[in-house]
XYZ file of C-alpha atoms in Angstrom:
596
model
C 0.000 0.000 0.000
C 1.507 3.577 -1.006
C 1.608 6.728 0.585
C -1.349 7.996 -1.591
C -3.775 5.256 -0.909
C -2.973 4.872 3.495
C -3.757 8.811 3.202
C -7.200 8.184 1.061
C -8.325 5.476 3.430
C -7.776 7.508 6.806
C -9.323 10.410 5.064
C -12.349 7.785 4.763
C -12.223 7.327 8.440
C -12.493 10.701 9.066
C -15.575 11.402 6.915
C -17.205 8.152 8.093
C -17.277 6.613 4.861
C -15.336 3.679 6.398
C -15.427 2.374 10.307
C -12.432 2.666 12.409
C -12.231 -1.369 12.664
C -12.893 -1.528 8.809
C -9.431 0.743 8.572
C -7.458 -1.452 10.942
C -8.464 -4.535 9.182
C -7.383 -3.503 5.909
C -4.181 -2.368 8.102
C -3.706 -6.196 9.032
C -4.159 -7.373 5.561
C -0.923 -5.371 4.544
C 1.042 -6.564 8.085
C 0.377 -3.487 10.262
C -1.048 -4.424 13.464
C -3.563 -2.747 15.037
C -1.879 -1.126 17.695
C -0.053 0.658 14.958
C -2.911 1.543 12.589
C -4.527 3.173 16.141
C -1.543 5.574 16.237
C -1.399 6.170 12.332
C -5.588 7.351 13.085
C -4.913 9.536 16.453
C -1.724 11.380 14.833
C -4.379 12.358 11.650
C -7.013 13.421 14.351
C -8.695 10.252 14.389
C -10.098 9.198 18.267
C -8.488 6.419 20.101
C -11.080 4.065 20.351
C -12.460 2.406 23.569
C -11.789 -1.301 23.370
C -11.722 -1.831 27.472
C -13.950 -3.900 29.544
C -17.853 -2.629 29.865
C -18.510 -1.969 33.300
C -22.141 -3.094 34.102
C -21.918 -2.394 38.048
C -24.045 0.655 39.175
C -22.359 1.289 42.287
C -18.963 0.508 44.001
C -18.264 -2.199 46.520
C -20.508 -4.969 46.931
C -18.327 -7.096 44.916
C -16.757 -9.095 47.979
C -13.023 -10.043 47.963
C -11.635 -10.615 44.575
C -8.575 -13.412 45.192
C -5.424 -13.323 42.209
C -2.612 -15.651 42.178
C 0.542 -15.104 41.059
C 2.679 -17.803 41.415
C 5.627 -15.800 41.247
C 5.330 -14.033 44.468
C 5.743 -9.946 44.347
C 8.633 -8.641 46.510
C 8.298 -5.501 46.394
C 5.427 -2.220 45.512
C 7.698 0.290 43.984
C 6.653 0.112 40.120
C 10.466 2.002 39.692
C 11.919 -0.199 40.993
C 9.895 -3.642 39.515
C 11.970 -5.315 36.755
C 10.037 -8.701 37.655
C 6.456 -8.239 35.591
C 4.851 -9.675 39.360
C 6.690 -6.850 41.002
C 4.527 -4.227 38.266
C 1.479 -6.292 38.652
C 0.966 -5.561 42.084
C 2.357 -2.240 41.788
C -0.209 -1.461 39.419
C -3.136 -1.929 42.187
C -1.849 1.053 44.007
C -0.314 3.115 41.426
C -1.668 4.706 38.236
C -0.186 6.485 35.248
C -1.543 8.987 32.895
C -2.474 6.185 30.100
C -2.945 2.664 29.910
C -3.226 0.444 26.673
C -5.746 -1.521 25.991
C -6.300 -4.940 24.424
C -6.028 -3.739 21.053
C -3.142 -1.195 21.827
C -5.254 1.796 21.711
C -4.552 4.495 24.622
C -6.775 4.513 27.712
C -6.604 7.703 29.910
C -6.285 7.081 33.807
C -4.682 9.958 35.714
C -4.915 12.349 32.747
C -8.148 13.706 31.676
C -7.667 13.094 28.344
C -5.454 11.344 25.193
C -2.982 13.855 23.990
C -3.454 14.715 20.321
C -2.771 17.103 17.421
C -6.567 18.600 17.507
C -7.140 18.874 21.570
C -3.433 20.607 21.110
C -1.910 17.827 23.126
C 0.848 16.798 20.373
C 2.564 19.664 18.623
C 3.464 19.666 14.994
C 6.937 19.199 15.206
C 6.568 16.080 17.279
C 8.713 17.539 20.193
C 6.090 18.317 22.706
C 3.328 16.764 24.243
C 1.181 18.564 26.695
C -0.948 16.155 29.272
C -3.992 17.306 30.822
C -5.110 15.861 34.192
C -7.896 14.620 36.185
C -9.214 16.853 38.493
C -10.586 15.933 41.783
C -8.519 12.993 41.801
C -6.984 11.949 45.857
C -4.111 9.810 47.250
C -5.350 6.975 49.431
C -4.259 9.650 52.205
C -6.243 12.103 51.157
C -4.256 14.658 49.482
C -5.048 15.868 46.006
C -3.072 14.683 43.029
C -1.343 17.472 41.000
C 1.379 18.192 38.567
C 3.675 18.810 40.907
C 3.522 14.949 41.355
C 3.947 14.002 37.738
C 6.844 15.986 37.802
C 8.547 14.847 40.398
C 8.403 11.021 39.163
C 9.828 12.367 36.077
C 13.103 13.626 38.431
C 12.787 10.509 40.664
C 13.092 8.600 37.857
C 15.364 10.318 35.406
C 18.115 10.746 38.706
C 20.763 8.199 37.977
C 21.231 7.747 41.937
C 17.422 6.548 42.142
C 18.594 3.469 39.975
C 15.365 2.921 38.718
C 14.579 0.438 36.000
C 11.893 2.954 34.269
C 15.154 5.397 33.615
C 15.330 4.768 30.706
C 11.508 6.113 29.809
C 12.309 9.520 31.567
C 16.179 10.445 30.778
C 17.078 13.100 28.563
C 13.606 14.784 28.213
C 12.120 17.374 30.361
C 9.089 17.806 32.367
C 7.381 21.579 32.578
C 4.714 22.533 35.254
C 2.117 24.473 33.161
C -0.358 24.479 35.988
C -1.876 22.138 38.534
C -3.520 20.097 36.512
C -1.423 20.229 33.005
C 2.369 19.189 32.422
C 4.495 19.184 29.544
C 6.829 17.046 28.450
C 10.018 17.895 25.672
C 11.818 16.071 23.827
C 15.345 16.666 22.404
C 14.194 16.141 19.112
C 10.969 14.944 17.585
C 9.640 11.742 19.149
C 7.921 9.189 17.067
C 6.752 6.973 19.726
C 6.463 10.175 22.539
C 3.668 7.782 24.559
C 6.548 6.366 26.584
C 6.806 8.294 29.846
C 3.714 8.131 32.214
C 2.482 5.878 30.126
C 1.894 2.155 31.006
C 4.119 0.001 32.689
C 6.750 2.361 33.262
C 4.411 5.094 34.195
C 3.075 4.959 37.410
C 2.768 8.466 39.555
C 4.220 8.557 42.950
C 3.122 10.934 45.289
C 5.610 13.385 45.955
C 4.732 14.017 49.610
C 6.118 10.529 50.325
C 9.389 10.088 48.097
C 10.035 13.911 48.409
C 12.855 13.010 50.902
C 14.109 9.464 48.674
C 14.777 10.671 45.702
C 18.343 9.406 44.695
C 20.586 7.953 47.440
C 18.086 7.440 49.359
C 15.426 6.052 47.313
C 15.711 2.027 48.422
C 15.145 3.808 52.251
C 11.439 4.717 51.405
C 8.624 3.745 53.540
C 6.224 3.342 50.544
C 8.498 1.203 48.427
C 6.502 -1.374 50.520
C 3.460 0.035 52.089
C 2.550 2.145 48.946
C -0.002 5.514 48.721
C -1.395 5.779 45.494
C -4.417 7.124 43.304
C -5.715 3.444 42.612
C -8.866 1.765 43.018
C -7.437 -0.171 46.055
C -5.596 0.807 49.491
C -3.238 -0.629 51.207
C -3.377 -3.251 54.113
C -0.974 -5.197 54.196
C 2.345 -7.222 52.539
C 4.353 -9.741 53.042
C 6.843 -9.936 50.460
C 7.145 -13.163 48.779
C 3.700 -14.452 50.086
C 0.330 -12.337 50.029
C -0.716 -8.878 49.351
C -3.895 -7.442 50.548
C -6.135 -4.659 49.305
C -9.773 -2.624 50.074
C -11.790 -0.730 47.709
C -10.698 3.143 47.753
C -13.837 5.104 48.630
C -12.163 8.463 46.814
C -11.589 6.292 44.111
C -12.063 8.919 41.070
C -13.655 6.828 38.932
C -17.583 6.944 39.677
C -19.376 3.694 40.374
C -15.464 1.509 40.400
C -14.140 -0.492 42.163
C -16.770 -3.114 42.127
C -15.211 -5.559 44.882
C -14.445 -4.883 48.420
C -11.194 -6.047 48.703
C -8.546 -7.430 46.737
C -5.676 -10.498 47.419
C -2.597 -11.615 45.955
C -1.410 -14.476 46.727
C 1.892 -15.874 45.647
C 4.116 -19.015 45.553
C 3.664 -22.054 43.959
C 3.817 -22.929 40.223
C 2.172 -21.843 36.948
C 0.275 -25.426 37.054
C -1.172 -25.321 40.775
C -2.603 -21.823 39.669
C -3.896 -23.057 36.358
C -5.635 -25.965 39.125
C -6.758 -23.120 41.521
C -9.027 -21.380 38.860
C -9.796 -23.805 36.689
C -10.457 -26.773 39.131
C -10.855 -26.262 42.431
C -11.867 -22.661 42.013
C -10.024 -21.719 45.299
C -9.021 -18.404 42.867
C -10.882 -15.587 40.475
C -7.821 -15.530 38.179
C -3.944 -16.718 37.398
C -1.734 -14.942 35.559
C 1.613 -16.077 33.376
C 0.096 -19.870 33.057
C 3.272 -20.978 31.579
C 1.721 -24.729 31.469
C 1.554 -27.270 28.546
C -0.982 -26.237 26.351
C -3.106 -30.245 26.738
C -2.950 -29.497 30.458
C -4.733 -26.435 30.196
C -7.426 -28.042 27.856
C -8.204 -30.700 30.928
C -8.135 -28.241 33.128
C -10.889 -26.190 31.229
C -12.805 -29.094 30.614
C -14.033 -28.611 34.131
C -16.255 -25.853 33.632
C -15.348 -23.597 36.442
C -12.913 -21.437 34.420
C -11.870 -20.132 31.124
C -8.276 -19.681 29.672
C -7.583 -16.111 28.069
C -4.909 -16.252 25.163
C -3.878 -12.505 23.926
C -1.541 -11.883 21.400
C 2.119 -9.992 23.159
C 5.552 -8.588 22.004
C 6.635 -11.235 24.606
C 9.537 -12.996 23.614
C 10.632 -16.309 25.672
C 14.257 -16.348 25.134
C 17.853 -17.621 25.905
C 20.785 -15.046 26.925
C 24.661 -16.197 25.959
C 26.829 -14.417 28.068
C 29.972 -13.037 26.803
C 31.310 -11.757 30.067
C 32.693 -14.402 32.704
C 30.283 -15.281 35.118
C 32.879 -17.256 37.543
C 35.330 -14.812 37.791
C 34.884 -11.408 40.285
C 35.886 -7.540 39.539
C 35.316 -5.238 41.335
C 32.834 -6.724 43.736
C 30.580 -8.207 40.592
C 30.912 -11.297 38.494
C 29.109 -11.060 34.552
C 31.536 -7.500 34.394
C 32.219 -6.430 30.981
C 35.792 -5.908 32.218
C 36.041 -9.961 31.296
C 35.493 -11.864 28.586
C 34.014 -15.141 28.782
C 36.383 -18.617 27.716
C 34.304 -19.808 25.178
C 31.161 -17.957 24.530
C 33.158 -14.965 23.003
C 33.830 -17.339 19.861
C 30.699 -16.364 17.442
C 31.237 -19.638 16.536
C 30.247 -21.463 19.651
C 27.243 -19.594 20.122
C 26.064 -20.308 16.288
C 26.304 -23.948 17.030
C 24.276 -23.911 20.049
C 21.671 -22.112 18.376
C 21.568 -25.007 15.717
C 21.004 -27.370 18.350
C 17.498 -26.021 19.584
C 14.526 -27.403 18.340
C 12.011 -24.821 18.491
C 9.146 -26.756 16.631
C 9.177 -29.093 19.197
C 8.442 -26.728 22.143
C 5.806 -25.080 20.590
C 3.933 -28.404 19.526
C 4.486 -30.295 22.062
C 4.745 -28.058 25.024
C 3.256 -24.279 24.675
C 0.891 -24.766 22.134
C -1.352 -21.778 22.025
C 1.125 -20.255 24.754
C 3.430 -19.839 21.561
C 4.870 -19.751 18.480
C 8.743 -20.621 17.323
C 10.465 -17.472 16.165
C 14.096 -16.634 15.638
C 13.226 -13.175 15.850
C 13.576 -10.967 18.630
C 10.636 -8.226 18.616
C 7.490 -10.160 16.727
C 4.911 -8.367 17.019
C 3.734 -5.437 15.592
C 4.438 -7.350 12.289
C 6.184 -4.251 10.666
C 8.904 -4.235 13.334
C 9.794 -8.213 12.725
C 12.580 -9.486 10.508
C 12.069 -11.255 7.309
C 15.981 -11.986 7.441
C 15.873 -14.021 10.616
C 15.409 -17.480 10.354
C 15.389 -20.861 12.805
C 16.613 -24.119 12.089
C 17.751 -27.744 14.120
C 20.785 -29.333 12.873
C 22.842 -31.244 14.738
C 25.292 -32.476 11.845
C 25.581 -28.504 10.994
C 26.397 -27.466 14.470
C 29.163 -30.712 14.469
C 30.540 -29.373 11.688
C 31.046 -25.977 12.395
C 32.344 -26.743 16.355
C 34.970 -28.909 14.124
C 35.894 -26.203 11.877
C 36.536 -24.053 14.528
C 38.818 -26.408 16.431
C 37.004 -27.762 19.448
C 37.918 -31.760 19.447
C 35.508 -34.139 21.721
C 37.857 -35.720 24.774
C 37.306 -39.099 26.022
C 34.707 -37.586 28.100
C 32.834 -36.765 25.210
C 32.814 -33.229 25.947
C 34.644 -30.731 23.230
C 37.834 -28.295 23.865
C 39.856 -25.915 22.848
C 43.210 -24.999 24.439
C 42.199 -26.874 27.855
C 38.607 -24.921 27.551
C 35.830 -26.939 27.692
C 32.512 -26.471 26.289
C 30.943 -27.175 29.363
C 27.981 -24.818 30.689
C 25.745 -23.488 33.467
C 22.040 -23.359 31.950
C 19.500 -21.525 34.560
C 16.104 -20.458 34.238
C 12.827 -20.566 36.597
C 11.588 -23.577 37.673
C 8.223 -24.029 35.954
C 7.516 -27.234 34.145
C 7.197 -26.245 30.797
C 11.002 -24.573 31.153
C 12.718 -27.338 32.594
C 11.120 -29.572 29.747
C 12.930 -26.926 26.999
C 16.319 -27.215 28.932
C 16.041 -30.648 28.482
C 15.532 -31.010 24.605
C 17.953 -28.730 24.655
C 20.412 -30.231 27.200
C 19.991 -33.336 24.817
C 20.897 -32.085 21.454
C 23.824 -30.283 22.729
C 24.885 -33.835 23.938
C 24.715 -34.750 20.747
C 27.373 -31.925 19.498
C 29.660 -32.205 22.569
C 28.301 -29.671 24.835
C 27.641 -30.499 28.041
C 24.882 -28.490 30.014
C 24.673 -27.707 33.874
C 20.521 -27.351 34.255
C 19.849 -25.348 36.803
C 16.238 -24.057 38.097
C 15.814 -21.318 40.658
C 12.817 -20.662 42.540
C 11.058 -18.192 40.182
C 10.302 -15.634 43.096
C 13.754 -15.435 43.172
C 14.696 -15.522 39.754
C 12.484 -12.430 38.792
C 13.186 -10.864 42.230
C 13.974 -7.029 42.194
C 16.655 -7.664 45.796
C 19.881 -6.273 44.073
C 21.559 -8.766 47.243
C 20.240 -11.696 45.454
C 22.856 -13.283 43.546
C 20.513 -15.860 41.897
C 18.032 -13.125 39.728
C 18.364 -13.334 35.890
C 19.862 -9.707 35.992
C 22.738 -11.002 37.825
C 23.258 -13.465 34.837
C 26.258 -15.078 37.114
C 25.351 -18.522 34.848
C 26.929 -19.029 31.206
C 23.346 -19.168 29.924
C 19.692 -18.341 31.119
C 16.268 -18.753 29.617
C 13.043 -16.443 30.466
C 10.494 -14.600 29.288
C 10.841 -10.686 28.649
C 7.596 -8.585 28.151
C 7.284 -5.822 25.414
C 5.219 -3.347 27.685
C 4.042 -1.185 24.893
C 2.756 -1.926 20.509
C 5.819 0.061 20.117
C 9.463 -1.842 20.339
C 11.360 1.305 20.935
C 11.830 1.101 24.874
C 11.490 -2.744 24.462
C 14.850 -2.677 22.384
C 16.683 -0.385 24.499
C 17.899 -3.703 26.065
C 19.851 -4.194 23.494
C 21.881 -1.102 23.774
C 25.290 -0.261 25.757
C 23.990 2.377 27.935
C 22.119 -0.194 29.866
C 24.042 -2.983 30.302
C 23.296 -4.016 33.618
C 25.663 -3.622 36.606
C 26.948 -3.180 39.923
C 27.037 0.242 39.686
C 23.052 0.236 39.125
C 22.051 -2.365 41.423
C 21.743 -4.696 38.134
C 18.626 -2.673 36.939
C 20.004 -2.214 33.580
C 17.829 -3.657 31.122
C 20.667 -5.047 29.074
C 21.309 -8.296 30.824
C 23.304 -9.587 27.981
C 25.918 -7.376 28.831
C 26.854 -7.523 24.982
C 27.031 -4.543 23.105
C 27.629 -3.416 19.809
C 28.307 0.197 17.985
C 26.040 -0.091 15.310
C 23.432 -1.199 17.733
C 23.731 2.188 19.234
C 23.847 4.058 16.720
C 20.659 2.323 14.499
C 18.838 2.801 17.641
C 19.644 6.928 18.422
C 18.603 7.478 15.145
C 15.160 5.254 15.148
C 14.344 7.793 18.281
C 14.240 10.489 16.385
C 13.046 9.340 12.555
C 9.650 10.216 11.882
C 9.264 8.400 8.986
C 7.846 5.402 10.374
C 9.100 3.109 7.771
C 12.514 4.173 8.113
C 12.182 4.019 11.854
C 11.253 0.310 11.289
C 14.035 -0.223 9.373
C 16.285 0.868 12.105
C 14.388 -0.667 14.716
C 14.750 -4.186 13.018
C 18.680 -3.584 12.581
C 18.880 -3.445 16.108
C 17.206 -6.323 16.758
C 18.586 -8.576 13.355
C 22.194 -7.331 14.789
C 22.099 -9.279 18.404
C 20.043 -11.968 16.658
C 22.781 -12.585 14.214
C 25.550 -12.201 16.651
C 23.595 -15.461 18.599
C 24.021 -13.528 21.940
C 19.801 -13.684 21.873
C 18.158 -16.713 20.811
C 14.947 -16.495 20.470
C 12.680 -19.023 21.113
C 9.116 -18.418 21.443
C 6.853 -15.446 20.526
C 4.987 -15.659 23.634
C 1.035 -14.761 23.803
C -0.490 -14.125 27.407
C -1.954 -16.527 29.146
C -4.161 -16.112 32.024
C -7.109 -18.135 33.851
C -10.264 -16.661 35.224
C -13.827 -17.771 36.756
C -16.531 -17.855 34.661
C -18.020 -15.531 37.018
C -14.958 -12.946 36.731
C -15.439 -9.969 33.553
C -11.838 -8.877 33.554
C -9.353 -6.904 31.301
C -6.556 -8.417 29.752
C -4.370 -6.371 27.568
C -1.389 -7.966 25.764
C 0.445 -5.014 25.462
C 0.276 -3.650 29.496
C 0.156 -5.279 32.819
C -2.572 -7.254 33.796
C -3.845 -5.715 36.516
C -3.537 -2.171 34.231
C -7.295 -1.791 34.303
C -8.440 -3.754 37.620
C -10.702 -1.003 38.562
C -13.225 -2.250 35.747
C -13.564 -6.172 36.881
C -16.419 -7.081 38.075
C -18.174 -10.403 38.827
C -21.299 -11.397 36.551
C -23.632 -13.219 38.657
């Protein structure tokens, strides 16, 4: 589709002549996903649409106690500091930021009173402003009123390198203005082609400045609040205990009329992804499960009971395995993983090709995700513009022989290959959950095959995906030779997913491991493909760029991607909830209700 006919089609959106979901269909047909096609609409003064949950409840409360599991426990309730998706689930309870997205990645206002666009004067021309408006009338759980003065002071919590947050990356290198108590503006250094990043989402979440006021930087971890939070959500605080339950009550103030509809709310954590499959779907001890990372047959028992329903929703999620380049087993400067050292083996490209040979992605998905997944060898998957073509997959053991032979690693008497008294011998970690330690093994099998020998090794996933920078045992650390998890792509835009991939945040000591880039690998053209995506408005070239980045760590076989994960989540029959592929799921708990 040209430039001549996209413009002739929104221009029918505009006068009516065709529907909104008419216009995003035709989108899919050419391989723009929806998300996309929303934002190509709202920056030509097209509406976001409203594709979030109905609420049918004419009055708050009288809901009872709606009961979550997360089998990966939360640790902590600072959404700044929450690099484990359970740690931004439950932060999202208490914690709201100016726009959520919805199922079909269209923009949701929460805190502000409106989506920012080119006709409501919200976006300017040039692309390096946008100007949010806020809710008025809207309280902290303590009572006092929320105001700009908040939003931009989570824009300098954040954006201080001292704070070590993980949402940095949203909120450095722009600035916030005050316009007036109820409107802030945010600049760019140039013009921003994806400028819904900060405040928005995942990485979004307000904080009341009255209580980080005095932890900003240094002093952040010191806060109160980190674990007994005071937010603008539709639930308060009662109580936590980290690594076990979380409690919640409705939020009489709450500033959305008629919501919450239940009384209180409980997370409870621990446990695997198959006892909370069981919980909802069985015994229904539980209204709803997130992350059922379960085989896909399982699940289909499981529903067969008739108590509960599985939700499947397309994701940028990527299930993945990390080669590290650094040396995990030796210590600098107080941290193993540094990129002051370079690891024995997996520095040879060559190594690292051959073990990608010998994983048989096929396999996993058919035989253990099935609708959980499909095989890619791509990085970033979804929106479809943003996803290789280049990148394929392919299981060959006699190709990955041949190549380990080429490059000089002989099998011992052990059967185990080496090079100059290096063997290829490796530590293999990921979270224990069944459907993982199942993939290590096909893997751990076929590298048998080549002369590889795998250490598997499962930690408790609680704390794997901890956020306690003491823990030497979270997949940040990456003190293995190799891990395996699942990252999420928080937003139908891979910009911030990417910046993973980039040498500014390699993760480290120095920032309590926070750093998105747990590879630790790095690359110049990396860098510079993704500087120059952040400020191309073209958003063909930005693609472009944007796929480099990815197609560039892909082909250096430090990421190897496995699975193009879609979310999968289990709920009553009686439970009307929200799930959004491209937020958290608790991003728009305020609307569930139970339909008696």
């Amino acid at each position: 589709m040209n430039e001549q006919d996209l413009r002739r089609l929104i221009a029918d959106v505009k006068d009516g002549a065709i529907s909104r979901r008419a216009f995003i269909k035709r989108m899919a047909a050419v391989g723009l996903a929806a998300p996309i096609a929303g934002q190509l609409l709202a920056w030509n003064d097209v509406a976001w649409a409203d594709a979030t949950l109905k609420y049918k409840p004419t009055k708050a409360g009288g809901g009872g106690p709606l009961k979550i599991l997360l089998w990966q426990a939360p640790t902590l309730l600072n959404p700044h500091f929450a690099s484990g998706t359970k740690d931004q689930i439950a932060s999202r309870i208490f914690f709201e930021p100016l726009a959520g997205w919805d199922k079909d990645g269209n923009l949701t206002p929460a805190l502000a009173a409106e989506v920012p666009t080119k006709a409501n004067g919200g976006l300017s021309a040039d692309g390096t402003t946008v100007t949010w408006k806020l809710k008025q009338g809207v309280k902290w759980h303590d009572g006092k009123p929320f105001t700009a003065d908040d939003v931009v002071f989570t824009w300098e919590y954040a954006a201080d390198p001292a704070t070590a947050a993980y949402t940095t990356g949203s909120y450095t290198g722009i600035k916030v203005e005050k316009v007036d108590d109820h409107t802030v503006k945010v600049i760019f250094p140039q013009p921003q082609p994806f400028w819904a990043d900060p405040f928005v989402g995942t990485v979004g979440q307000i904080l009341p400045k009255h209580h980080f006021g005095e932890y900003k930087g240094a002093k952040s971890r010191e806060a109160p609040a980190n674990l007994k939070p005071v937010g603008t959500g539709p639930y308060k605080y009662v109580d936590f205990k980290p690594g076990d339950i979380l409690i919640g009550e409705r939020f009489a103030d709450y500033h959305v009329k008629n919501q919450p509809h239940f009384d209180t709310i409980e997370v409870k954590g621990g446990g695997d992804a198959v006892s909370a499959a069981r919980a909802v779907l069985q015994t229904g001890e539980f209204d709803y499960a997130w992350n059922l990372q379960v085989e896909d047959e399982i699940l289909k028992r499981m529903e067969a009971g008739g108590r509960g329903k599985v939700s499947a929703v397309p994701s940028g999620d990527i299930e993945f395995i990390i080669l590290n380049t650094t040396d995990p087993w030796t210590e600098v400067d107080g941290e193993r993983s540094s990129v002051k050292t370079k690891h024995p083996t997996l520095t040879d490209p060559k190594v690292r090709e051959a073990i990608n040979l010998l994983i048989d992605r096929d396999s996993v998905q058919k035989f253990i995700y099935g609708r959980g997944g499909v095989a890619t060898a791509s990085f970033v998957n979804e929106p479809a513009q943003f996803k290789s073509k280049k990148l394929k997959y392919e299981f060959n053991i006699d190709k990955a022989n041949k190549i380990l032979d080429e490059a000089g690693y002989k099998k011992g008497a052990d059967g185990i290959r080496e090079k100059d008294g290096k063997k290829l011998k490796y530590v293999f970690q990921t979270s224990i959950n069944a459907p993982r330690q199942k993939t290590q093994a096909i893997i751990k099998q076929a590298c048998q095959r080549a002369g590889i020998d795998l250490e598997l090794k499962s930690v408790t996933a609680s704390v794997f995906f901890s956020s306690d920078v003491a823990n030497p045992d979270t997949y940040t650390k990456l003190y293995v030779d190799m891990e395996m998890y699942t990252t999420t792509q928080p937003q139908p835009d891979p910009e911030r997913f990417l910046n993973q991939l980039v040498s500014w945040e390699i993760a480290s000591k120095e920032n309590k491991w926070l750093g998105r880039n747990v590879s630790r690998y790095s690359d110049p053209a990396a860098d510079e493909a993704y500087k120059a995506a952040q400020k191309e408005l073209d958003p063909v070239k930005r693609a472009e760029l944007l796929i480099k980045v990815n197609e560039i760590f892909c082909e250096a076989h430090v990421l190897l991607p496995l699975l193009s994960r879609n979310r999968i989540a289990a709920a009553a029959n009686t439970i009307m909830h929200d799930h959004s592929g491209w937020d958290v799921d608790t991003w728009n708990v305020a609307s569930w209700y139970r339909n008696t």
